[in-house]
CSV table of C-alpha atoms in Angstrom, one decimal:
chain,number,residue,atom,x,y,z
A,4,MET,CA,99.1,140.9,43.6
A,5,ALA,CA,96.7,143.4,42.1
A,6,GLY,CA,94.9,142.0,39.2
A,7,LEU,CA,95.5,138.3,40.0
A,8,LYS,CA,92.7,135.9,40.7
A,9,VAL,CA,92.8,134.0,44.0
A,10,ASP,CA,93.3,130.7,42.1
A,11,ASP,CA,96.3,132.1,40.4
A,12,VAL,CA,97.8,133.2,43.7
A,13,VAL,CA,97.3,129.7,45.1
A,14,ARG,CA,98.9,128.2,42.0
A,15,LEU,CA,101.9,130.6,42.4
A,16,GLY,CA,102.1,129.7,46.0
A,17,GLU,CA,102.4,126.0,45.1
A,18,GLU,CA,105.1,126.7,42.5
A,19,ILE,CA,107.0,128.9,45.0
A,20,TYR,CA,106.9,126.2,47.7
A,21,ASP,CA,107.8,123.3,45.4
A,22,GLU,CA,110.6,125.1,43.5
A,23,GLU,CA,112.1,127.4,46.1
A,24,MET,CA,111.1,126.5,49.7
A,25,ALA,CA,110.6,122.7,50.0
A,26,ASP,CA,114.4,122.0,50.2
A,27,ARG,CA,114.9,124.9,52.7
A,28,ILE,CA,112.6,123.6,55.5
A,29,TRP,CA,114.9,122.8,58.4
A,30,ALA,CA,114.7,119.1,59.3
A,31,GLY,CA,114.7,119.9,63.0
A,32,THR,CA,111.7,122.3,62.6
A,33,GLN,CA,109.8,119.7,60.6
A,34,ALA,CA,110.6,117.0,63.1
A,35,LEU,CA,109.4,119.1,66.0
A,36,ALA,CA,106.2,119.9,64.3
A,37,GLN,CA,105.6,116.2,63.5
A,38,HIS,CA,106.4,115.3,67.1
A,39,HIS,CA,103.7,117.6,68.4
A,40,LEU,CA,101.2,116.3,65.8
A,41,ALA,CA,102.0,112.7,66.8
A,42,LEU,CA,101.1,113.7,70.4
A,43,GLY,CA,97.7,114.8,69.1
A,44,GLN,CA,98.5,118.5,69.4
A,45,ARG,CA,97.6,121.1,66.8
A,46,VAL,CA,100.4,122.8,64.9
A,47,TRP,CA,99.7,126.0,63.1
A,48,LEU,CA,101.9,128.0,60.8
A,49,VAL,CA,101.6,131.7,61.7
A,50,THR,CA,103.3,134.1,59.2
A,51,ALA,CA,103.1,137.5,57.5
A,52,THR,CA,103.3,135.8,54.1
A,53,PRO,CA,100.1,135.7,52.0
A,54,VAL,CA,97.6,133.2,53.5
A,55,GLU,CA,97.4,131.4,50.2
A,56,LEU,CA,101.1,130.5,50.4
A,57,ALA,CA,100.9,129.8,54.1
A,58,GLN,CA,98.1,127.3,53.5
A,59,VAL,CA,100.2,125.5,50.8
A,60,ILE,CA,103.2,125.3,53.2
A,61,ALA,CA,101.0,124.0,56.1
A,62,CYS,CA,99.4,121.4,53.8
A,63,ARG,CA,102.7,120.2,52.4
A,64,LEU,CA,104.1,119.8,55.9
A,65,GLY,CA,100.9,118.1,57.3
A,66,LEU,CA,100.2,120.9,59.8
A,67,THR,CA,96.9,121.7,61.3
A,68,GLY,CA,96.5,124.9,59.3
A,69,ALA,CA,97.9,128.3,58.6
A,70,LEU,CA,97.3,132.0,59.4
A,71,GLY,CA,98.8,134.6,57.1
A,72,THR,CA,98.2,138.0,55.6
A,73,VAL,CA,94.8,138.2,53.9
A,74,ALA,CA,94.7,140.5,50.8
A,75,GLU,CA,91.7,142.4,49.8
A,76,THR,CA,89.7,140.6,47.1
A,77,SER,CA,87.2,141.9,44.6
A,78,THR,CA,84.4,140.2,42.9
A,79,ALA,CA,84.1,143.0,40.4
A,80,SER,CA,85.0,142.0,36.8
A,81,THR,CA,87.8,143.7,35.1
A,82,PRO,CA,88.1,144.4,31.4
A,83,GLY,CA,89.3,141.3,29.6
A,84,THR,CA,88.2,138.8,32.2
């Protein structure tokens, strides 16, 4: 992920979810999450995947939020940016 902007990582996460993951979410898992949400409970996705992708997944599934691996970011400009 070195050299990518955070916005680019988020956009990649959206593409990965939409093209590769959306059809792979187990119906039973999604139903269980929705059941807990309907009861007013919070449902968080906790994963080792980059937090940007985790947040996309949680948002697409209507979950409360997501916790994931946070990469180091830099505000320093690089040549050509």
